[in-house]
Amino acid sequence: MFEAYPAYILNGLLYASLLFLLSSGLNVVLGVLKILNLAHGSFYVLGAYLTTSFVALFVATGLPIYLVYTQILVAAAVAGIIGFLFEPTLLRPIYKREESYQLLLTFGILLVLSDVTKIVWGLGAKVAPEPFKLLGSFTIGGIPFPYYNLLVIAVGFVVFLMLWFFFAKTRTGKIIRATATNREVTTSLGVNVPRIFTLVFVFGCFLGGLAGALAVPMQSIFPGLAMEMLILSFVIVVIGGMGSLEGAFIGSIIVGIARSFGIVYFPEIELAILFIIMIIVLLVRPQGLFGRRE
Amino acid sequence: MFPKSFHIKPILGLLPYIIGIVALGLIPPLTGSTYLAYLVGLAIVLAIFAMGFNLLFGYTGLLSFGHAAYFGAGCYAFAMLMKYYHIQSFELLFLGSVIIATLTAAVIGYVCVRYIKIYFSLLTLAFGQVEYALVVKLYNITGGTDGIRVMMPTLLGFTFKDKGFFVTWPFYYYILAIFTICVIVLWIILNSHFGKILQAIRDNDVRVNFLGVSERRYKWYAFILSGVFCGVAGALFAPLNGHIGPEHVYWGFSATPLFIALIGGHRVFLGPIIGSFIYVLVRHYVTAFTIYWELFFGAIVILFTLLFPYGVCGGISLWLARRMKSAKTSL
Amino acid sequence: MASSKDEISKNILVTRNLKKYFGEVHAVDGVNLSILEGEVAFIIGPNGAGKTTFLNLLCKWLEPDEGKIFFMGKDVTKMPPYKLTKMGIGRSFQLVNLYDTLTVFDNIRVAVISRLGRSGKIFSLVDRDKEVAKETEEILKTFGLSDKKDLLASELPHGDRKLLDVAIPFALKPKLLLLDEPTSGVSTEEKDPVMKTIVSAVKAAGTTALIIEHDMSIVFSYSDRVIAMHEGKILADGKPKEVQENKLVKTLIMGE
Amino acid sequence: MGTYKHWREVKFLSEEKKEVSRRKFLATSIGTLVVGAVAGYAGGYATAPGKVVEKVVEKPVEKVVYKPPPKRPVPKEPIKLAYRDHLSGALAVRGEWTKRAMELLVEETNKEGGILGREISLTFHDEAIPVEECVADFRRLGLEAKVDVIIGTTSSGVALAQAPVADEIKTIYIIPHAASYKVVMEPHKYVFRTNGHTGAVPIAMALYVLKKMPDVKRVAHIDMDYAWGRDNWNVFIATLKKYKPDVEVVAEVWEKVGEVDHSTAITKVLAAKPDIVFNSHWGGQLVSLVRQAIEYKFFEYTTFVCTVIEEAFPEIGPDFPEGQLGAPWTFYWEYPGYRWNLNRWFVKKFIEKYGVPPNYPCMQCAAAFFAYKTAVEKAYEVLGEYPTKEQIAETLAGLAYAHPGGMNRIRREDHQALAPPTVGVTKIDPKWNMAVLHDFEVISAELVYPPPFTEPLEWIKTW
């Protein structure tokens, strides 16, 4: 039985990487704009649907097949641009408003986007298998494991490093963190805060779209996933600590591994395992693993 | 930066309330349509649910994401008491459901009120989803996703055969009576000493500690009271709908009272009631005519949050206040 | 100087070796203080001397790291703020935060309701409670806010907001009133009338008061006793005259 | 196309219920000659709809010369048919298919004069709204819009909620998809179900596994963690254990509805090295499970046994592994060897219009549509005037009728159609460039349907 352990751990890391990518977008927007973007799940769905269309188009063009992975980034970018439509028009007027208004507005966007995807891509399940099939799989501990999954784990890790480096080391990163801590002061320093907010929101949507784009080749995308993905990103953001990237990264790994071994040893638990972890963290350390107490 | 609060002195005293209740009472005799009676009954039940939710949201400043858990507790208590204990009398079932819903709210509330702002909301969401997972998993007791069928209970000892008649006449007036009591009780609570303290907690919960009032304990009392109203709504909903399932505990359903409160106006007493009628009627005719009802609803939500942040009643009160100049008015 | 048992019972408030650290910063570093019933004492000192922190420790906004607090002879170090307030300590806030969407009348009424112990009454209409209304009107009159009682707290000019901020704890009829710079942000010519209203109300009710204030002219014209703090410790404590002459106070605080 | 074995005993359509021993069925390889009987009987009885039907019915069936009563005129206004399905949300995957099927059925039938000359007006309604909205909308259709018949519902929860309401609003409610056996556990006058349920199809699946792989021992399963998945698995494993008590369950996985990441489930199952892996996934979840399983070389290590396998055929296309056992739940569009007019007509029209063969949700729609159509025509024949809703309901109870998916007999007691489930093995069909079921068997209804109002697990205990 133990020879399957490496496979379970790899599966755990795979789920952790997807969780981190999914929640990083929400985390960035929450950390800087102090907005809990309920429509974040819709950008995951958009990224996925766009990938299915772009990959299908790409395969039709007959270009060398190994370039199909570019379509994943293209789809994520388009998802980010769609985010650009919403931020200046709808979100900017209510930054000063009470928190419940921001939540409700993003909930409205979630509803609108879920029907838009239905109108554009229809009601059926869509797949984009080429990137997944291309790399084949190897066996570890007697159990086959696709190479594509390793790619996703790697991307998750790389994105974490890039984000950490961006916010800790680069100038713009520091400016964004300053805006997050105190808008008024940063505005007085001559920083164009509204533009920073738009940039950050678009970047959040891009990350959400990237998670969807990376996941769809392994899975499939069908209407109604936006709410599921939103709850998953909630759990990670809470466990890791609001707006904390290190927290989300470590939190994703804990949840990914816990879920993987949970399925193996307690099959009944799969439905509630995420929420139980979330409640334990909220009770023991409400600010999350790495968050700061407000 | 926030709108003017509303002095609770209603403009024309209790007149609008009496007219409203009488008008609702005339629907069955005038129209005699089972369908309309069912729809209005549903609107009233959701109004009670939204009033319970708004006691926390609009008057104590606590935004809960998992309120469907207490409404669902009321529904499931009603259905399971009827199914496993073969209780037929509505009054007994009603009492049992309200008690169980209130206990659920008390237990979950005790833990959640320790936290503020987004932590509170997410913790209520998490507890709500754990209850949802329990309801789906214990499927040999709760029927899981198939839910449980709710027969017609006996009202004051009378049994009924035809569900159509049951919904249009006896149960309709039963709901209306309970609704009137709920409105009066809530109005008194919100205008009582306790109500005033809750509003102080809404504006500045930390400072309330320095008035000699334990902020945490009073938030908990408010949470329990809210649980009572959710239990009442759940207990009325089960026989009206005839069938209850896990979707009444899912967090998606928790967004309904938030919709209703914000559309109606969460800072006005009448807000959730008017909001509920608007919600049920608009939602109902939209879903009947288009499969893209989510688009329609999303647009309404965005419109209201941007242009009418105070909701319908809030907007009307503001407009009246401006025109009446002197007294601060409110519906 | 160890205070003996009887000193605790005689004074309304006694602190023993009270300490509070924020990382290495010793905001309050071992303060021993006794306040007599009915005294109006002012606390002066440069910014960062630990004045506000000390006040926050007394009303349990902050938990002390070390030391003990005795109020009316009882050890209240471990008591939560709302119990302490019930026993008789009221406080105002340096950064004014009122009940913004309630009317001025309601801001005071909430305090009166709590004082009369009626906050738990669910089925009694507060508008019909004559006693609460009468008492609230009195407080409004003493603080000169009667004509603005139907305005919302957020609609008041700054001076009135400051007054309201003091009126709320005063409505609790506390035995000890802690005021954190009640006149800060008020225009200079208005500072004196505001302080006069406050001190006369406090004196009339015989309440002990501990007031943090920067404006020296006000301090020395209204205080019975002045306590000078510097870097978390008490530099000098006594009659206004004595403290004014004290060399240390002159150099460290007055900066002469 | 695969070989088609004839079944020896004609079981079907004999009114008296002869107790059939399952052991005999297994010992003498394939049991009842169902499809053959179906084809023969159906072929003669009802070919293309519309004009041909009148001809057949007039031929007197009994020896006694039967003089049909004078025909009174049929009302002119169109028959209002409301179709309800999940047209949004996670279950919308089927909505797209069933919408196509219903549009085709109504369009073609109207071209040939509708039912008894009355044109059919079809309206679509979305069921992916909270249940109480569904129920309210259902009432509105019956009371306000006064529709003649409501066909639809995929989720059993909604079907259970709406069944009592159908009697309340006295409107015929035919359920083509919702498959929980609980839906027909209580008698309802106006409610009929025209496809197999979770108490029957898993039994057929188990019998087929026992026949195909008699030496199966190690069994694993991945199922959705709600009533549907639970019923499927419990009935399947109970049947298997009844015949082979030494069968061992080596790995269990319960997945939440809407789960997209199956990697851990697949790894756990592979680690247990099972002979077969039972599964009742459907919709997008089945598609993503098979998609991931292929990359995990799942099908080289074990065999898939899936009760709703056809759902994944179009999306997975030629990658679908061959040799997997499966059922299209109840009806399949292609009966190799035996095609009768209704089946040929419906499949030809469907492919003409959409370029893709109709999958099982479409066949289920057709089964429901023809149930109503045949009942109305039969009632009109007997009464001589256009039947009321009540009369149509009485005709439907106990009605035996043909439809493109096979032959149904709706049981009088609980209005459940004894639709014989079809099972087969997957094989890639170059014509459609996707997998199809071949090596086909139709398992007689008496073997798999529990008697009215009995729990399937209790019934299995009594074998």
Tab-separated table of C-alpha atoms in Angstrom, chain D residues 186-370:
chain	number	residue	atom	x	y	z
D	186	GLU	CA	-45.679	6.784	-3.835
D	187	PRO	CA	-48.723	6.519	-6.151
D	188	HIS	CA	-49.497	9.700	-8.127
D	189	LYS	CA	-52.447	9.837	-10.540
D	190	TYR	CA	-50.927	12.242	-13.067
D	191	VAL	CA	-47.217	11.330	-12.815
D	192	PHE	CA	-45.474	8.830	-15.131
D	193	ARG	CA	-41.841	7.884	-15.577
D	194	THR	CA	-40.737	6.501	-18.944
D	195	ASN	CA	-37.120	5.445	-18.264
D	196	GLY	CA	-35.244	2.970	-16.033
D	197	HIS	CA	-34.509	3.855	-12.378
D	198	THR	CA	-31.641	3.457	-9.902
D	199	GLY	CA	-33.246	0.292	-8.592
D	200	ALA	CA	-33.151	-1.453	-11.986
D	201	VAL	CA	-30.306	-0.379	-14.279
D	202	PRO	CA	-27.490	-1.145	-11.787
D	203	ILE	CA	-28.948	-4.692	-11.445
D	204	ALA	CA	-28.822	-5.073	-15.244
D	205	MET	CA	-25.249	-3.756	-15.159
D	206	ALA	CA	-24.282	-6.276	-12.486
D	207	LEU	CA	-25.885	-9.173	-14.364
D	208	TYR	CA	-24.002	-8.137	-17.508
D	209	VAL	CA	-20.702	-7.960	-15.591
D	210	LEU	CA	-21.314	-11.446	-14.148
D	211	LYS	CA	-21.949	-12.734	-17.648
D	212	LYS	CA	-19.026	-10.974	-19.313
D	213	MET	CA	-16.493	-11.468	-16.536
D	214	PRO	CA	-17.685	-14.488	-14.503
D	215	ASP	CA	-14.449	-14.608	-12.493
D	216	VAL	CA	-14.588	-10.983	-11.262
D	217	LYS	CA	-13.345	-10.756	-7.658
D	218	ARG	CA	-11.775	-7.399	-6.798
D	219	VAL	CA	-14.212	-4.473	-7.233
D	220	ALA	CA	-13.580	-0.743	-6.710
D	221	HIS	CA	-15.844	2.235	-7.326
D	222	ILE	CA	-15.805	6.032	-7.778
D	223	ASP	CA	-19.235	7.596	-7.314
D	224	MET	CA	-20.839	10.954	-6.705
D	225	ASP	CA	-21.538	11.560	-3.050
D	226	TYR	CA	-25.310	12.065	-3.199
D	227	ALA	CA	-28.443	9.912	-3.416
D	228	TRP	CA	-27.858	9.075	-7.116
D	229	GLY	CA	-24.310	7.786	-6.632
D	230	ARG	CA	-25.182	5.993	-3.402
D	231	ASP	CA	-28.207	4.168	-4.865
D	232	ASN	CA	-26.307	3.128	-8.005
D	233	TRP	CA	-23.422	1.656	-6.028
D	234	ASN	CA	-25.470	-0.012	-3.267
D	235	VAL	CA	-27.795	-1.767	-5.769
D	236	PHE	CA	-24.914	-2.804	-8.039
D	237	ILE	CA	-22.743	-4.295	-5.280
D	238	ALA	CA	-25.760	-5.986	-3.606
D	239	THR	CA	-26.609	-7.765	-6.887
D	240	LEU	CA	-22.972	-8.740	-7.473
D	241	LYS	CA	-22.595	-10.106	-3.939
D	242	LYS	CA	-25.851	-12.045	-4.297
D	243	TYR	CA	-24.279	-14.172	-7.005
D	244	LYS	CA	-20.646	-14.060	-6.024
D	245	PRO	CA	-20.454	-13.630	-2.251
D	246	ASP	CA	-16.673	-13.807	-2.472
D	247	VAL	CA	-16.515	-10.486	-4.377
D	248	GLU	CA	-14.311	-8.071	-2.437
D	249	VAL	CA	-14.658	-4.258	-2.422
D	250	VAL	CA	-11.046	-3.086	-2.553
D	251	ALA	CA	-11.383	0.706	-2.883
D	252	GLU	CA	-14.156	3.248	-2.379
D	253	VAL	CA	-14.181	6.909	-3.487
D	254	TRP	CA	-17.072	9.307	-2.910
D	255	GLU	CA	-16.686	12.506	-4.907
D	256	LYS	CA	-18.673	15.689	-4.323
D	257	VAL	CA	-20.935	16.852	-7.139
D	258	GLY	CA	-18.966	19.311	-9.278
D	259	GLU	CA	-15.571	17.816	-8.358
D	260	VAL	CA	-13.097	18.487	-11.165
D	261	ASP	CA	-9.869	17.002	-9.805
D	262	HIS	CA	-9.971	13.174	-9.909
D	263	SER	CA	-6.213	12.494	-9.755
D	264	THR	CA	-6.241	11.241	-6.148
D	265	ALA	CA	-9.349	9.107	-6.753
D	266	ILE	CA	-7.718	7.469	-9.808
D	267	THR	CA	-4.436	6.890	-7.964
D	268	LYS	CA	-6.215	5.319	-4.972
D	269	VAL	CA	-8.226	2.980	-7.204
D	270	LEU	CA	-5.195	1.957	-9.283
D	271	ALA	CA	-3.211	1.241	-6.124
D	272	ALA	CA	-5.875	-1.287	-5.087
D	273	LYS	CA	-5.485	-3.189	-8.432
D	274	PRO	CA	-9.214	-3.925	-8.924
D	275	ASP	CA	-10.625	-6.157	-11.721
D	276	ILE	CA	-13.431	-3.687	-12.424
D	277	VAL	CA	-14.194	-0.088	-11.353
D	278	PHE	CA	-17.911	0.759	-11.042
D	279	ASN	CA	-18.943	4.331	-11.753
D	280	SER	CA	-22.206	6.269	-12.148
D	281	HIS	CA	-20.805	9.691	-13.028
D	282	TRP	CA	-22.500	11.676	-15.747
D	283	GLY	CA	-22.328	15.141	-17.347
D	284	GLY	CA	-19.130	17.180	-17.247
D	285	GLN	CA	-17.900	15.206	-14.250
D	286	LEU	CA	-17.825	11.928	-16.222
D	287	VAL	CA	-16.061	13.660	-19.119
D	288	SER	CA	-13.277	15.002	-16.850
D	289	LEU	CA	-12.951	11.674	-14.990
D	290	VAL	CA	-12.462	9.700	-18.235
D	291	ARG	CA	-10.201	12.419	-19.635
D	292	GLN	CA	-7.887	12.223	-16.600
D	293	ALA	CA	-8.123	8.426	-16.372
D	294	ILE	CA	-6.866	8.062	-19.952
D	295	GLU	CA	-3.725	10.012	-19.101
D	296	TYR	CA	-3.236	7.876	-15.986
D	297	LYS	CA	-3.321	4.772	-18.299
D	298	PHE	CA	-6.212	3.710	-16.079
D	299	PHE	CA	-7.816	1.507	-18.725
D	300	GLU	CA	-4.678	-0.584	-19.227
D	301	TYR	CA	-4.858	-1.730	-15.614
D	302	THR	CA	-8.572	-2.246	-15.052
D	303	THR	CA	-11.998	-2.240	-16.735
D	304	PHE	CA	-14.544	0.537	-16.381
D	305	VAL	CA	-18.144	-0.373	-15.575
D	306	CYS	CA	-20.282	2.750	-15.983
D	307	THR	CA	-24.087	3.022	-15.924
D	308	VAL	CA	-24.195	6.297	-17.893
D	309	ILE	CA	-21.192	5.768	-20.145
D	310	GLU	CA	-22.637	7.220	-23.325
D	311	GLU	CA	-22.585	10.749	-21.904
D	312	ALA	CA	-18.815	10.952	-22.425
D	313	PHE	CA	-18.765	9.577	-25.993
D	314	PRO	CA	-19.100	12.842	-27.961
D	315	GLU	CA	-16.639	14.903	-25.845
D	316	ILE	CA	-13.929	12.230	-25.554
D	317	GLY	CA	-14.318	11.121	-29.191
D	318	PRO	CA	-11.809	8.624	-30.625
D	319	ASP	CA	-9.672	8.608	-27.450
D	320	PHE	CA	-12.321	6.619	-25.606
D	321	PRO	CA	-10.804	3.280	-24.520
D	322	GLU	CA	-12.345	0.195	-26.089
D	323	GLY	CA	-13.583	-2.851	-24.188
D	324	GLN	CA	-15.163	-0.912	-21.306
D	325	LEU	CA	-18.550	-2.137	-20.077
D	326	GLY	CA	-21.349	0.351	-19.906
D	327	ALA	CA	-24.955	1.244	-20.282
D	328	PRO	CA	-26.512	4.314	-21.890
D	329	TRP	CA	-28.704	4.191	-18.763
D	330	THR	CA	-31.776	2.728	-20.495
D	331	PHE	CA	-32.191	3.403	-24.236
D	332	TYR	CA	-29.614	3.335	-27.018
D	333	TRP	CA	-30.095	4.852	-30.459
D	334	GLU	CA	-28.633	1.955	-32.442
D	335	TYR	CA	-29.854	-1.644	-32.062
D	336	PRO	CA	-27.403	-3.503	-34.311
D	337	GLY	CA	-29.121	-5.902	-36.589
D	338	TYR	CA	-32.679	-4.855	-35.695
D	339	ARG	CA	-33.908	-1.387	-36.564
D	340	TRP	CA	-37.652	-0.639	-36.684
D	341	ASN	CA	-39.285	2.272	-38.419
D	342	LEU	CA	-39.659	4.564	-35.391
D	343	ASN	CA	-36.003	4.058	-34.446
D	344	ARG	CA	-34.771	4.524	-38.028
D	345	TRP	CA	-37.052	7.536	-38.535
D	346	PHE	CA	-35.926	9.343	-35.346
D	347	VAL	CA	-32.193	8.620	-35.771
D	348	LYS	CA	-32.219	9.622	-39.454
D	349	LYS	CA	-34.009	12.882	-38.771
D	350	PHE	CA	-31.741	13.656	-35.789
D	351	ILE	CA	-28.553	13.076	-37.771
D	352	GLU	CA	-29.960	15.050	-40.715
D	353	LYS	CA	-30.707	18.016	-38.452
D	354	TYR	CA	-27.734	17.950	-36.050
D	355	GLY	CA	-25.111	15.750	-37.757
D	356	VAL	CA	-24.658	13.736	-34.586
D	357	PRO	CA	-26.567	10.611	-33.450
D	358	PRO	CA	-29.065	11.187	-30.566
D	359	ASN	CA	-27.582	10.211	-27.195
D	360	TYR	CA	-29.578	8.667	-24.349
D	361	PRO	CA	-31.163	11.896	-22.981
D	362	CYS	CA	-32.634	12.380	-26.475
D	363	MET	CA	-33.922	8.803	-26.564
D	364	GLN	CA	-35.451	9.358	-23.120
D	365	CYS	CA	-37.254	12.446	-24.428
D	366	ALA	CA	-38.554	10.440	-27.367
D	367	ALA	CA	-39.805	7.721	-24.987
D	368	ALA	CA	-41.775	10.319	-23.000
D	369	PHE	CA	-43.089	12.107	-26.114
D	370	PHE	CA	-44.414	8.933	-27.741
